[in-house]
Every structure is written in C-alpha cells, then in structure tokens.
Coordinates of C-alpha atoms and ligand atoms in Angstrom, one line a residue:
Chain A
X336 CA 0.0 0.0 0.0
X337 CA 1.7 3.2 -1.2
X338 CA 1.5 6.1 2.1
X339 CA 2.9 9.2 0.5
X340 CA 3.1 9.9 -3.4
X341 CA 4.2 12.6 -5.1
X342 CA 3.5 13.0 -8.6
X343 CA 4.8 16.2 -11.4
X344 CA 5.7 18.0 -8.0
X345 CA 7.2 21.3 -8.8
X346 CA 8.5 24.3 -7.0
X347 CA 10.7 27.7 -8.0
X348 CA 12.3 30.5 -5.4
X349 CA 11.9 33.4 -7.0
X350 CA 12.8 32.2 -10.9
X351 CA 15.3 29.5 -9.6
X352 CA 13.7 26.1 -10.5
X353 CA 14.2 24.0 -7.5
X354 CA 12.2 21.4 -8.2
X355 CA 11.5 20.4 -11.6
X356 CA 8.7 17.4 -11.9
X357 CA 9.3 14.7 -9.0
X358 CA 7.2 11.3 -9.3
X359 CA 8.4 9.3 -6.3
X360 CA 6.5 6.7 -4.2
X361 CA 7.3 6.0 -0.8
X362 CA 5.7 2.5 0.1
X363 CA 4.8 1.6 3.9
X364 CA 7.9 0.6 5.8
X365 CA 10.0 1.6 3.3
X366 CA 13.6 3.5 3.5
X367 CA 14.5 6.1 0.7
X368 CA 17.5 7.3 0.7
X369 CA 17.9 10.7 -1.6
X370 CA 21.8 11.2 -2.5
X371 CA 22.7 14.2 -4.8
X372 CA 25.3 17.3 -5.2
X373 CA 24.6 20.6 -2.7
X374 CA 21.5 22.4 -4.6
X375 CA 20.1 19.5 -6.0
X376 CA 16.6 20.1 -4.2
X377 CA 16.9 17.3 -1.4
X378 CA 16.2 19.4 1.6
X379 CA 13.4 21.2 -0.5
X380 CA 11.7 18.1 -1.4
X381 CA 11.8 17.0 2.2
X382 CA 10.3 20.5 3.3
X383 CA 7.3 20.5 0.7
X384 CA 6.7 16.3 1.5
X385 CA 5.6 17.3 5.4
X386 CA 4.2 20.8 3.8
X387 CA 6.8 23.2 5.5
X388 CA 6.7 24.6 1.6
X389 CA 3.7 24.7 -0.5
X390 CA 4.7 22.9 -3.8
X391 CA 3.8 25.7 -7.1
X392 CA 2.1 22.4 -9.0
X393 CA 1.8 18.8 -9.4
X394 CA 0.4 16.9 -6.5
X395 CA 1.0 15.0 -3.1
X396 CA -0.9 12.2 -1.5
X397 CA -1.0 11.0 1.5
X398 CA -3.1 7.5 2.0
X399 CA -4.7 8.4 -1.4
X400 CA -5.9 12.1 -0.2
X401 CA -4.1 15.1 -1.7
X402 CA -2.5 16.9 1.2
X403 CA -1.0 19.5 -1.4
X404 CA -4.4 21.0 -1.8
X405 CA -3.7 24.8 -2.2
X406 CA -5.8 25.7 1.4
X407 CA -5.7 23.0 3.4
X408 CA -4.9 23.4 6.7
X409 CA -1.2 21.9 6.7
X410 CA -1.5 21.4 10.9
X411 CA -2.9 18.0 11.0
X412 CA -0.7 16.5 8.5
X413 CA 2.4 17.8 9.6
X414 CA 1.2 16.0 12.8
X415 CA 1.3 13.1 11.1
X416 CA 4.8 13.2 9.5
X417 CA 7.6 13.6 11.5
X418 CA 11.1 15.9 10.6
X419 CA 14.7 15.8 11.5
X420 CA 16.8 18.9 10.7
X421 CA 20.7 18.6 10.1
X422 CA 21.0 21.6 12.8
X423 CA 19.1 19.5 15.7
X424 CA 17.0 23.0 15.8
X425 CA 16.1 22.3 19.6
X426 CA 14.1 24.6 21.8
X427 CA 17.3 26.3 23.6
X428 CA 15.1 27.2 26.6
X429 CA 13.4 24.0 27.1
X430 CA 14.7 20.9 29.1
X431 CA 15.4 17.6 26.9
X432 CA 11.6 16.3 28.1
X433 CA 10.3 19.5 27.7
X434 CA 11.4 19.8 24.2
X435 CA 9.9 16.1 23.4
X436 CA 6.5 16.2 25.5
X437 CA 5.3 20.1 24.0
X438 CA 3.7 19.0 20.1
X439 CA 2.2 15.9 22.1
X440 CA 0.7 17.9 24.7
X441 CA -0.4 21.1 22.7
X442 CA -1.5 19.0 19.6
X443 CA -2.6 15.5 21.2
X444 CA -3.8 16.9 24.2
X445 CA -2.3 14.7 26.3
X446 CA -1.2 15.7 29.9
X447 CA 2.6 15.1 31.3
X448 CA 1.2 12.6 33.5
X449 CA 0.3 10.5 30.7
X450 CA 3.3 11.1 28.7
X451 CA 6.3 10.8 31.3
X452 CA 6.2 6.5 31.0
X453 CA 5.8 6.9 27.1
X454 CA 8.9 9.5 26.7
X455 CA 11.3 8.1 29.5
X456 CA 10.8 5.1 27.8
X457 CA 12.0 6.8 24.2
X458 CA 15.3 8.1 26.4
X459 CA 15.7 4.7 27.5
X460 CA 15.3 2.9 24.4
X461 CA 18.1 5.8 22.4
X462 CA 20.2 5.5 25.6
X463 CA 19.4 8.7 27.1
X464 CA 17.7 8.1 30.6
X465 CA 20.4 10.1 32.3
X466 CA 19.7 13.3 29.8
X467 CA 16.1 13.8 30.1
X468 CA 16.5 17.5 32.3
X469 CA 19.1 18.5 30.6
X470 CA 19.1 21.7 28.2
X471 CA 20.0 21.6 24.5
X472 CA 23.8 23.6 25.3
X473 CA 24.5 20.7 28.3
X474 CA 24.6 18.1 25.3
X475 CA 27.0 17.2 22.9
X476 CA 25.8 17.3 19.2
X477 CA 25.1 13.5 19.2
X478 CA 22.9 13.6 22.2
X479 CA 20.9 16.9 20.5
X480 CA 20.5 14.8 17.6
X481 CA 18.9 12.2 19.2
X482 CA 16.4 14.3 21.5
X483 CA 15.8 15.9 18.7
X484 CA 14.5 12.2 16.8
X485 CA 13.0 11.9 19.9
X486 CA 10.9 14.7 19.7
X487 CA 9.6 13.6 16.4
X488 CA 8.5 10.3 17.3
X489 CA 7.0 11.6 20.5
X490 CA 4.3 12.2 18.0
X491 CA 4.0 8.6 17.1
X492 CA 4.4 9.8 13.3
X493 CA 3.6 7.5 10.1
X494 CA 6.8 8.8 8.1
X495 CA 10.2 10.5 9.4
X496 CA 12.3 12.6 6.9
X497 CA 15.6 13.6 8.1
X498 CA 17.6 15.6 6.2
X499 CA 21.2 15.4 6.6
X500 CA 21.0 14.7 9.9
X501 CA 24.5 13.6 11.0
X502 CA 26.5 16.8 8.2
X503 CA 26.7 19.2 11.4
X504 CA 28.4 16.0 14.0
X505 CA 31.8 15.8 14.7
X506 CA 32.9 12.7 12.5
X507 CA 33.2 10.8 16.3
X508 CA 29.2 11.2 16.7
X509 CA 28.1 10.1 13.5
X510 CA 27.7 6.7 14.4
X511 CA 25.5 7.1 17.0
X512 CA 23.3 8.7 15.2
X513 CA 23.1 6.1 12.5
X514 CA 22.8 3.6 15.1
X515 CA 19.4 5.1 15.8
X516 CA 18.6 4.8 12.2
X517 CA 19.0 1.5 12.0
X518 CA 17.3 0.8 15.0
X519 CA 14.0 2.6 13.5
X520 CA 14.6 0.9 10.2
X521 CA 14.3 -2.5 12.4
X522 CA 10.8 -1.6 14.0
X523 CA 9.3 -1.4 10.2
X524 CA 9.4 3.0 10.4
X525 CA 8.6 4.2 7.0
X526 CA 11.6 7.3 6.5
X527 CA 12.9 9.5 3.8
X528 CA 16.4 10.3 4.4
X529 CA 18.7 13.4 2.7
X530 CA 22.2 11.9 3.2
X531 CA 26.0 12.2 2.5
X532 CA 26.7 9.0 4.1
X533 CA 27.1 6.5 1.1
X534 CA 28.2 3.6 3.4
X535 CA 25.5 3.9 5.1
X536 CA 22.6 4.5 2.5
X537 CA 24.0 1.2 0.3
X538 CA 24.0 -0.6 3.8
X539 CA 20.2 -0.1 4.7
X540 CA 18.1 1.7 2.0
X541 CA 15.4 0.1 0.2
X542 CA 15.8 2.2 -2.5
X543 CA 18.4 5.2 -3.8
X544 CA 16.9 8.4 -5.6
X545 CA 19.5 10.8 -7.6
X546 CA 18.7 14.0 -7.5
X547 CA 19.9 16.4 -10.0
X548 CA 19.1 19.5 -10.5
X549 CA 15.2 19.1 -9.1
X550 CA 14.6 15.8 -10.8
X551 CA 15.3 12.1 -10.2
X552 CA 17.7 11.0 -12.3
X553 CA 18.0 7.8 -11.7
X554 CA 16.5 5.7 -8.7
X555 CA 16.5 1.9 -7.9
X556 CA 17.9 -0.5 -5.0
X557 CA 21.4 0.4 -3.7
X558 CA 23.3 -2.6 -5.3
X559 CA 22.3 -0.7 -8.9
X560 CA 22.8 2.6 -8.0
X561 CA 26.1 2.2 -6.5
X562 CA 27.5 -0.8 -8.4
X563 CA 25.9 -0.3 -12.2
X564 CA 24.5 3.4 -12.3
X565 CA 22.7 3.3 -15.7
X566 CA 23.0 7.8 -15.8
X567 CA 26.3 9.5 -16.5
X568 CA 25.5 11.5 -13.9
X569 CA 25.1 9.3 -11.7
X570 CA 28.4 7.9 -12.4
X571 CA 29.9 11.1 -12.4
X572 CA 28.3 12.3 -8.8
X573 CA 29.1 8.8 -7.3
X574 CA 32.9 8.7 -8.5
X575 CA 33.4 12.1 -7.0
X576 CA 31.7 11.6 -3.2
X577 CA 33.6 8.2 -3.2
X578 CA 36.6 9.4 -3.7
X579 CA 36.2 11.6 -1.6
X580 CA 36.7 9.2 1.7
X581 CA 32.7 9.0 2.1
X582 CA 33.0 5.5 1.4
X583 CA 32.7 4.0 4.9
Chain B
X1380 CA 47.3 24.3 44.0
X1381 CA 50.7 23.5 41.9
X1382 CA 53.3 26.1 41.8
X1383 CA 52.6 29.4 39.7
X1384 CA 54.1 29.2 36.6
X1385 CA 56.7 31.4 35.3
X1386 CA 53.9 33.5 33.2
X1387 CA 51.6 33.2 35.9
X1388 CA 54.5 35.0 38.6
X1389 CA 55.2 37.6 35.4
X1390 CA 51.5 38.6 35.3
X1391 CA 51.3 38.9 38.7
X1392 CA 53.5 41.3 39.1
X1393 CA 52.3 43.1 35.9
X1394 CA 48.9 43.4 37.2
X1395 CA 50.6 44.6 40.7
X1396 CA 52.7 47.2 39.1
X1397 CA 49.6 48.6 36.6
X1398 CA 47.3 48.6 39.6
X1399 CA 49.9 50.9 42.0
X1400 CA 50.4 53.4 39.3
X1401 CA 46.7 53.4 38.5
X1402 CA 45.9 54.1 41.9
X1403 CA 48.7 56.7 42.2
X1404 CA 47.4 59.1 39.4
X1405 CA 44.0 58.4 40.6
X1406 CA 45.3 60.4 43.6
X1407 CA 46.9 62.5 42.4
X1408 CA 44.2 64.4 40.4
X1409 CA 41.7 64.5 43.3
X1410 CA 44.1 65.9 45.8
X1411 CA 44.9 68.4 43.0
X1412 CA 40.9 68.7 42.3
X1413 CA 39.8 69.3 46.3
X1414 CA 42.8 71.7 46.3
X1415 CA 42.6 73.7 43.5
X1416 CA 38.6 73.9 42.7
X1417 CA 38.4 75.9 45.9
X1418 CA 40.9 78.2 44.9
X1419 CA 39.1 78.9 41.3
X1420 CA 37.6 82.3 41.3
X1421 CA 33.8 82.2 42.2
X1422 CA 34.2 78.9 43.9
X1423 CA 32.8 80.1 47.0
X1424 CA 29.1 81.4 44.9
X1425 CA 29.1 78.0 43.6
X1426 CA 29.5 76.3 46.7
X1427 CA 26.7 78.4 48.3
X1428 CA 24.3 78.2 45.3
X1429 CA 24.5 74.4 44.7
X1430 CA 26.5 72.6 47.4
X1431 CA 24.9 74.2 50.6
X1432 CA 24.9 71.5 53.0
X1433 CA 22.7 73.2 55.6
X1434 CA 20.2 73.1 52.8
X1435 CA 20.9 70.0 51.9
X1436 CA 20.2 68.4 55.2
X1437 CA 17.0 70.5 55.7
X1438 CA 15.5 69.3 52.1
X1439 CA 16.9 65.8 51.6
X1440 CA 14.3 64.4 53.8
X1441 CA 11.6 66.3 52.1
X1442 CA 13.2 65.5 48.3
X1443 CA 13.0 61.5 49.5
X1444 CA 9.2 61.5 50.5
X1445 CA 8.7 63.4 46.8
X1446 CA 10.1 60.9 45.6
X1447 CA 8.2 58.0 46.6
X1448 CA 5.5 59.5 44.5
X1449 CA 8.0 59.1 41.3
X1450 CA 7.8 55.5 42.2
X1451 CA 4.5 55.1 42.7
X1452 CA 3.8 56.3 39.1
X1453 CA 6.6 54.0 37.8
X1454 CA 5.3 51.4 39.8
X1455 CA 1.6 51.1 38.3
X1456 CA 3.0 52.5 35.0
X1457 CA 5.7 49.9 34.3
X1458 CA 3.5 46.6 34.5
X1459 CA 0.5 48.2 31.5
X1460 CA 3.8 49.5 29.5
X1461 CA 4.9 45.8 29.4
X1462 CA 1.4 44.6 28.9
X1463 CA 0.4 46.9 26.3
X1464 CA 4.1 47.2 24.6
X1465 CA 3.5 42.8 24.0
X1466 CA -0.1 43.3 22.7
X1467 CA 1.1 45.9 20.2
X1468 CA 4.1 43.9 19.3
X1469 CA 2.0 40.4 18.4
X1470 CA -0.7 42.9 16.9
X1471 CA 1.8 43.4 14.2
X1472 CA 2.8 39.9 13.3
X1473 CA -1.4 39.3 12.6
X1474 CA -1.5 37.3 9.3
X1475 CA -5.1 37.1 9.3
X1476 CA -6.6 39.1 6.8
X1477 CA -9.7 39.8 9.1
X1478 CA -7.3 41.7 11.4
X1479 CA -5.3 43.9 9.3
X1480 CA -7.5 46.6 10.6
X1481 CA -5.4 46.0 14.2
X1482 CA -2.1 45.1 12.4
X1483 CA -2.8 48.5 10.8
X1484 CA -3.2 50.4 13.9
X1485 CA -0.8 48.9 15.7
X1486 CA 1.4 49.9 13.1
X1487 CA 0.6 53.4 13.4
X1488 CA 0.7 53.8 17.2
X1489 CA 4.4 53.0 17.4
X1490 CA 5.2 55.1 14.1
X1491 CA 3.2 58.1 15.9
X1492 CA 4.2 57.5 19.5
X1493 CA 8.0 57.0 18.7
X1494 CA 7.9 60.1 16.7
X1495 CA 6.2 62.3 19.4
X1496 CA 8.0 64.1 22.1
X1497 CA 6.8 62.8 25.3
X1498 CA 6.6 66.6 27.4
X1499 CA 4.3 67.2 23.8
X1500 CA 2.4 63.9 24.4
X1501 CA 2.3 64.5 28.4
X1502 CA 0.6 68.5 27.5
X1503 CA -1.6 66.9 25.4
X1504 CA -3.0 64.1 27.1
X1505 CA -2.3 65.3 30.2
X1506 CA -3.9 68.7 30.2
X1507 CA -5.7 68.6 27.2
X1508 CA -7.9 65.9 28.1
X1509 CA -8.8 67.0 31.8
X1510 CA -9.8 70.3 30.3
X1511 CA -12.7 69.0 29.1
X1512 CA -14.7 69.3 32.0
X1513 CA -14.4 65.8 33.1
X1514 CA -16.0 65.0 36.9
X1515 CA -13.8 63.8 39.4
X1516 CA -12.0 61.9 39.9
X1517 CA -11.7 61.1 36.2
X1518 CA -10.5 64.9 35.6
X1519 CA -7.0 63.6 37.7
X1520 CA -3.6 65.0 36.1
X1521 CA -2.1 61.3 37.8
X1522 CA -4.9 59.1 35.2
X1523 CA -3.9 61.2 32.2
X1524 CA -0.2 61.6 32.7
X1525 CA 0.2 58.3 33.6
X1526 CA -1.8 57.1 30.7
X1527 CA 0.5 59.3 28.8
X1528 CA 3.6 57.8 29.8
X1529 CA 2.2 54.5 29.0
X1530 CA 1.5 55.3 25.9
X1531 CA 4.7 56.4 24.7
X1532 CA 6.9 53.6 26.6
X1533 CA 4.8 50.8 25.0
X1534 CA 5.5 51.9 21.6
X1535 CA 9.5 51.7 22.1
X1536 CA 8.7 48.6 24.2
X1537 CA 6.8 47.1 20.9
X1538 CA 9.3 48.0 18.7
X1539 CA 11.8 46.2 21.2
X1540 CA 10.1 43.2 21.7
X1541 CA 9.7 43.0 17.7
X1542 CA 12.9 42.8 17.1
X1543 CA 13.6 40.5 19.7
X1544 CA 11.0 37.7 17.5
X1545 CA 12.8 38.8 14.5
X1546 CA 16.2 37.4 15.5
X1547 CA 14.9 34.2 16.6
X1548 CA 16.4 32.0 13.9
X1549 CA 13.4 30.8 11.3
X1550 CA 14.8 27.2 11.8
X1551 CA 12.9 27.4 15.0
X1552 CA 9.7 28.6 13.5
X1553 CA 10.4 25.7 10.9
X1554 CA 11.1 23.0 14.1
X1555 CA 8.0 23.8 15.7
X1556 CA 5.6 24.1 12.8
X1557 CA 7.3 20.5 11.4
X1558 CA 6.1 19.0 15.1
X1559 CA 2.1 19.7 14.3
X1560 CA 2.3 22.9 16.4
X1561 CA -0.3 25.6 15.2
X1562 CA 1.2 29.2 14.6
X1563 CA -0.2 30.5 18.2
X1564 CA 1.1 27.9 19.8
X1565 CA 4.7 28.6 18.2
X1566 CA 4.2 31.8 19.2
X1567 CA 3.5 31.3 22.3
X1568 CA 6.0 28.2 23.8
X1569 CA 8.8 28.5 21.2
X1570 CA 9.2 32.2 19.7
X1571 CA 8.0 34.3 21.8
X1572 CA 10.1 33.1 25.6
X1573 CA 13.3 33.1 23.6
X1574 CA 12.3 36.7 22.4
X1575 CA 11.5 38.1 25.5
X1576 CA 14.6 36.6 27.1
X1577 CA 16.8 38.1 24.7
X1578 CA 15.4 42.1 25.1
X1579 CA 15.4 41.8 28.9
X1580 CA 18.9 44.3 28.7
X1581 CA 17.1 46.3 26.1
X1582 CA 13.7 46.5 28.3
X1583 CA 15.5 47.4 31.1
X1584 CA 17.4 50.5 29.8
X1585 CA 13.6 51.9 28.4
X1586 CA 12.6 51.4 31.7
X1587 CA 15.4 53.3 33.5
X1588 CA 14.7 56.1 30.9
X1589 CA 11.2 55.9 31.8
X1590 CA 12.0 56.4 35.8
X1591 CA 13.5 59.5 34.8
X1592 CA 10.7 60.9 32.6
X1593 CA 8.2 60.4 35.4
X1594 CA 9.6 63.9 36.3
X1595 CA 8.4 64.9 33.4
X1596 CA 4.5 65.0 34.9
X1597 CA 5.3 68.2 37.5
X1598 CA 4.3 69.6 34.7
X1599 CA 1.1 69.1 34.7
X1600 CA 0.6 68.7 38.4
X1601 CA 2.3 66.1 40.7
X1602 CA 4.4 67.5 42.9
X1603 CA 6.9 64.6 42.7
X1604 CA 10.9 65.0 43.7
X1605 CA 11.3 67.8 40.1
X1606 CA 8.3 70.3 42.0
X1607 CA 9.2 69.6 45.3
X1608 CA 12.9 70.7 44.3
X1609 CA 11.7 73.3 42.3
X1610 CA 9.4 74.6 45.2
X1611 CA 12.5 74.3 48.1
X1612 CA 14.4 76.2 45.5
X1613 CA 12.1 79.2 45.3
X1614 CA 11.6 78.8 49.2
X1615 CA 15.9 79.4 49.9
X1616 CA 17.0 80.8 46.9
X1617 CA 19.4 78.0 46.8
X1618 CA 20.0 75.3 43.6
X1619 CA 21.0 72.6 46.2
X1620 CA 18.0 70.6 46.4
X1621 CA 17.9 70.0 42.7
X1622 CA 21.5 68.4 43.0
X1623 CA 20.1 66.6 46.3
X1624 CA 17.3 65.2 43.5
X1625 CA 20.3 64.3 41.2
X1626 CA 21.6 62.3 43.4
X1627 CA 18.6 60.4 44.1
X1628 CA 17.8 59.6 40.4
X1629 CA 21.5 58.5 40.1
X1630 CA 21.2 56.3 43.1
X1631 CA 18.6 54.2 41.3
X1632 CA 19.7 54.9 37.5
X1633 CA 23.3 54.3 37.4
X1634 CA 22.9 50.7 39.3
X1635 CA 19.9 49.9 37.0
X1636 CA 22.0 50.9 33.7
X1637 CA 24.8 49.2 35.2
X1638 CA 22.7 46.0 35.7
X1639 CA 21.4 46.5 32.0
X1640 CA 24.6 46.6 30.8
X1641 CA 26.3 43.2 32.7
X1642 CA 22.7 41.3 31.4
X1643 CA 23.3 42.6 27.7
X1644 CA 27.2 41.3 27.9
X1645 CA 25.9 38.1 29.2
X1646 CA 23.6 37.6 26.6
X1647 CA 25.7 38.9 23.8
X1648 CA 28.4 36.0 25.1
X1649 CA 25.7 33.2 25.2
X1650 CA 24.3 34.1 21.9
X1651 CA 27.5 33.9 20.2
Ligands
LIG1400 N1 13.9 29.5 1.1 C1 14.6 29.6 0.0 N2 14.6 30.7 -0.8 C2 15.2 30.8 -1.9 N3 16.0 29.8 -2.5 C3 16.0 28.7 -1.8 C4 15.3 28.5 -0.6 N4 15.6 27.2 -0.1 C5 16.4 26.7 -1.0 N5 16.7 27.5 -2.0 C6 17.5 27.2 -3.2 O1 17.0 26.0 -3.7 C7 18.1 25.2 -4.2 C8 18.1 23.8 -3.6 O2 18.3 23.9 -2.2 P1 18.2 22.7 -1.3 O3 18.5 23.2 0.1 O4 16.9 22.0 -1.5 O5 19.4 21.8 -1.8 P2 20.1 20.5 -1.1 O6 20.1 19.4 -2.2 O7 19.4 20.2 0.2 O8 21.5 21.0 -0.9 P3 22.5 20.6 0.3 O9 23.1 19.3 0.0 O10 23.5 21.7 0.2 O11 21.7 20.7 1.6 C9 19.4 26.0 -3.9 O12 19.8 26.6 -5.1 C10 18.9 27.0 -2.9 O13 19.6 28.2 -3.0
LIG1401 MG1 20.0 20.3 2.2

C-alpha cells in the first residue's frame, strides 16, 4: 500500500527552479535514501513532502488524499509526519523532556502525566535516561540529535524525513546517530532520508533516488545505484563523493 | 594548587605594578581637584548656590518623601507598559486578513508614539484631556499623565520586543511548525520566551529612561521629587535641592543601567 506519493511536484524560489517534476513513491515501511550534489533540491523536497513549503504544482498524497491541496490546513498533516533537521534546531530554553512532550501535549492533548512513561521510555530505548533534564547547550551534538528524533517520534508519526541529519556532527558522533537509524529501520518506520553517508545508504536503504538539478535521475535499489548506475550522472556524482573518503 | 608558573609569577607582578600606578594618578588628580577647585575664582558662589549643606540636610528628607510618588507612578506604569508594549508587538505579526485593521493600527501607534516628544504627548494628554470638564476623579492629572507615559513607553517597548522575535532563527519557526504545532502555539511556547529573554537588557534600559521621565508630569501637576525641588528652591534661593534630586535619580539609574549593561554582555556572550 503506497503512504505518500508525489507526482509532477514542482517548485521555484523566486525564478530558480528548485524542483522540476518529481514522481516518487514512498511505500509503507519503506527506506528512501535521496543522494545528490549541494543544490540539487533534497532538503526542498523534504520540506514540501511534510508541507513546510507549499509545492507551485503537481500533486502529493498522503493514504490516497491530496495533502497538497492549495488551502488546506497543513497542521494535522504535519502531525502526522515527523522531521529531523541537520541543525538538531532544539528549543534552547526547554529541558530535553520539555522539548519532546510540547507538540504531544499542545497537539494531542495529552497531559505530562500521561506522557512521562511513554517519553522516559523513548530516552531509555536511544540510551538517554540520564539526559532527560538537561538543556540543549549541556549536550553534545550527538545527544541533540537524538532528542531531537525523539521529539519527532514523541508524536508517534507514520513517516520520518531527516535531512542530513549527522552533516553538522563531529565525525566521532556520527555513528551514533546512525545507530538510531537503524534501530527505526528494524521496528518497520517508514523514512525518507537526505544523506552524504554512502556507506551507510548502500548498507540499509530500500531504495536510492539521484537528485539532480530538481529531478530524479535515476532511482532503484542500492546494489544498482552504487555498483551499475545506468545515468552519466550518476556515475559522475558517485565517482566524485567516493573518492572523496565517504566510502565507509 | 601546583606552583605558579613562570607566566603566571610575570603577570602577577604586571597586574601589581599597573594597579599601583593606576591608583597613584587616581590620587593625584583628586588631591589636585579638592585643592585647586576651591581656589578657582567664584568657587565660593558656587559652593553656596549648589552645594549648601545646611540646605541640603533641611531638604533631603523632604526630596526623599517626593520621591516616593515618582515611584509610585513608575510602579503602576511599568506593569501596563509591558502589557500593552506585548499586545502591540503580536498585533503586528497578525496574518489574518480579518485583522489587518489592528495590524494597521498597531502599526501606526508605534510610528506616531516613537515620533512624538513625550513633554508634547504629556501636555496633550495630560492637560488637554482634563480640560474637558471631566468629573472627578476622572478629571486627575495622575490618570492622564500616567496614561500618557504609558502610551509612549509601550510603543519603544513594541518596537523592542519585535525585534527580539525577528532574531529568533526561522529554523525554530520551521522546528516547531514540522512538530504539528499551530502558529499560536509557536508563538506562544517556542518564539515568543526566547524573544522576551533576549530584550530583557534592552527593556530594562527603556525602563530606567522611563523612571527618569516620570519627572516629566510636575508639569502638569504632581508634585513629585522635580516640583518639590523646584518649590525648596524658590523657598531658599538655593539650587542645592535639585542636585540633592540628582543624586537620588542617580542612586537608582546608574545601578539599574549598570545591571542593564552586565545582562546585555551576558547575553551577547551566550548568543555567540
Ligand atoms: N527559502 C529559499 N529561498 C530561496 N531559495 C532557496 C530556498 N531554499 C532553497 N533555495 C534554493 O534551492 C536550491 C536547492 O536547495 P536545497 O537546500 O533543497 O538543496 P540540497 O540538495 O538540500 O543541498 P545541500 O546538500 O547543500 O543541503 C538551492 O539553489 C537553494 O539556493
Ligand atoms: Mg539540504
């Protein structure tokens, strides 16, 4: 069963064509990664998928209804799809839990009572437990990062994009950042990722999307994409990340 | 504690050296200051005119009590400024297309407000609108001075408080809204406390300004620590109890600005 499609989607900045006609499926439990030079549209698409930008034309649905509707009310279905930015973008004056239990108590209603075993059990489970009162500047960029996935899936969300989320990390944090990855990509979470990390993408994606210049190039499962990349393009982008040490 | 180091014994004695001969000129200019001011021709009219001490200790007492009534008006003025100044501020943020009519208006009152001198705003309001013929006690110089104070400190606190929002980073906007969080509610728990936070120096140095402005109703009225000055002065043909009402106001302003100042540093440091 498809949960969020995008079909023709198309968006400028002024007359710079950011995206230029994106068809891209993202099936239930499925991992996308989206790989592609600086400027090629990823964090764009990622920002008009949960409706943080309305999209010029084309359309976007989300369990067959067309959340791109010029008018709709965006709240609900950003509610509904979680986001992970590559600058953590905590609330500085908030504690960790305070930070994670706001969207679920403003938007779900729910009261802190109800929400402390559900969120201490999130800290637990992403190895945080002793982190919970602690305020975005007490925590290394790692830790942020995690809260901050935290926070997303305090909302129990049916999708989680993430764009670049482990580009600002010291190279000593990245991995446990991916470690959380992987441990969402185990309980069946359905996620959109914007990544440099090649090693990683080939490792665990369902399937690879080239962006260039606002359209998919080429997409298709990892062992294609990185191994026998149909585009020039493709080959071209690939040969130059890979050599540049991104391999691991 | 380890041994100083050889810097660390270097400094010291640096610092030690800097500090004596600071100290030393300090000295010497205000020995040379109490002894040759007195010698200056007309020292002595001065003296009597503005440093009378027997006047002094006669009208200090007096200039205190005045004073109280300076605070008072600060006092009930300072809370609405704040109020009012935020209500302004959001006002002009509206979106809605319902309420441009208030985004509009808010937008004028700080253009107008900020543009006004307050002694001009203070006549107007504060005289103008008692003239009238309003019945007591709504016909009360303290109502319409105040409410002219207010008036004009609100718009500088709006404008303040604006730009406070405006530097909170629009990844935090983007955070929020990406969580479900309507545009109040952003507002409200994310925006909004970081704002504030940030334009407590700012705030603070409007307010000091504003302590000092409350003067600015003897005009119309109050006799607050300015009249009751101006009234001793009249009495003993003496300037000394307007300097004993400039050291008051420096009492409280200088540590205020000071306070201003070491919050602003603080949060310049953290922000960078
Ligand atoms: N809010 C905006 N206003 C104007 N132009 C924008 C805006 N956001 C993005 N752009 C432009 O859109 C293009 C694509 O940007 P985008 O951030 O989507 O690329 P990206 O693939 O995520 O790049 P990177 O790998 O550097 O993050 C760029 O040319 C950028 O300058
Ligand atoms: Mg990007």
């Amino acid at each position: 069963m498809p949960t969020l499609s995008l079909h023709d989607v198309r968006k400028s900045f002024g007359g710079n064509r950011v995206l230029d006609g994106i068809d891209l499926t993202v099936r239930t439990g499925e991992m996308i990664c989206l790989i592609g030079a600086s400027g090629s549209g990823k964090s764009t698409l990622l920002r008009c998928m949960n409706l943080l930008e309305p999209i010029d034309d084309g359309r976007i649905l989300l369990d067959g209804a067309d959340i791109s509707e010029p008018g709709l009310d965006p709240q609900p279905i950003r509610a509904r799809i979680g986001m992970v930015f590559q600058s953590y973008n905590l609330f500085p004056h908030m504690s960790a839990l305070d930070n994670v239990m706001l969207a679920p108590r403003r938007v779900r209603g729910l009261t802190r009572e109800a929400l402390r075993g559900p969120c201490a059990a999130l800290f637990e489970r992403f190895g945080l437990s002793d982190r919970m009162a602690h305020y975005p500047d007490q925590l290394s960029g790692g830790q942020q990062q995690r809260v901050a996935i935290i926070r997303a899936l305090a909302m129990e969300p049916e999708i989680m994009l993430f764009d670049e989320i482990t580009s600002a990390l010291d190279p000593e944090l990245v991995g446990e950042v991916l470690d959380v990855l992987r441990d969402l990509r185990g309980t069946g979470m359905t996620m959109v990722l914007a990544t440099h990390e090649m090693g990683f993408a080939r490792d665990l994606a369902d399937r690879i999307c080239f962006l260039d210049q606002g359209r998919i190039c080429e997409e298709g499962p990892p062992s294609e994409i990185f191994s026998r990349p149909r585009e020039a393009r493709t080959r071209a982008f690939l040969s130059r990340v890979l050599q540049g040490g991104m391999a691991g | 504690m380890s041994a100083p180091t050889r810097r660390q014994i270097f400094e010291t004695r640096q610092r030690r050296r800097a500090n004596g001969i600071a100290a030393a000129s300090t000295c010497a200019v205000l020995v040379s200051v109490v002894l040759l001011v007195p010698l200056a021709p007309g020292w002595e009219a001065v003296q009597r005119s503005f440093f009378n001490a027997e006047v002094f200790a006669n009208t200090f007492p007096g200039l205190l009590n005045a004073f109280l009534l300076d605070v008072a008006i600060f006092a009930w003025c300072a809370p609405l400024i704040a109020a009012l100044g935020l209500l302004v501020a959001l006002a002009r943020d509206l979106r809605t297309p319902a309420l441009y009519p208030v985004r509009l208006l808010a937008i004028a009152y700080t253009d107008v407000f900020r543009g006004l001198p307050v002694i001009l705003v203070i006549y107007l309001i504060g005289f103008g609108i008692p003239g009238l013929g309003l019945p007591r006690p709504w016909n009360s110089p303290y109502i319409w001075g105040s409410l002219a104070l207010i008036l004009v400190y609100a718009a500088y606190v709006a404008e303040v408080i604006r730009s406070g929002i405006e530097s909170i980073h629009q990844s935090q906007r983007a955070a929020a809204l990406s969580l479900g969080l309507s545009g109040a509610d952003t507002m409200r728990f994310v925006i909004l406390p970081q704002a504030l936070r940030r334009v407590v120096p700012a705030n603070m140095n409007l307010f000091v300004a504003l302590q000092k402005d409350v003067a600015l109703l003897s005009f119309i009225g109050p006799v607050e620590i300015f009249r009751q000055a101006g009234v001793y002065k009249s009495l003993m043909a003496n300037f000394t109890p307007y300097v004993g009402a400039a050291i008051i106001f420096l009492a409280i302003t200088i540590p205020a600005t000071r306070y201003a100042d070491y919050l602003m540093n603080i949060t310049r440091r953290t922000q960078s």
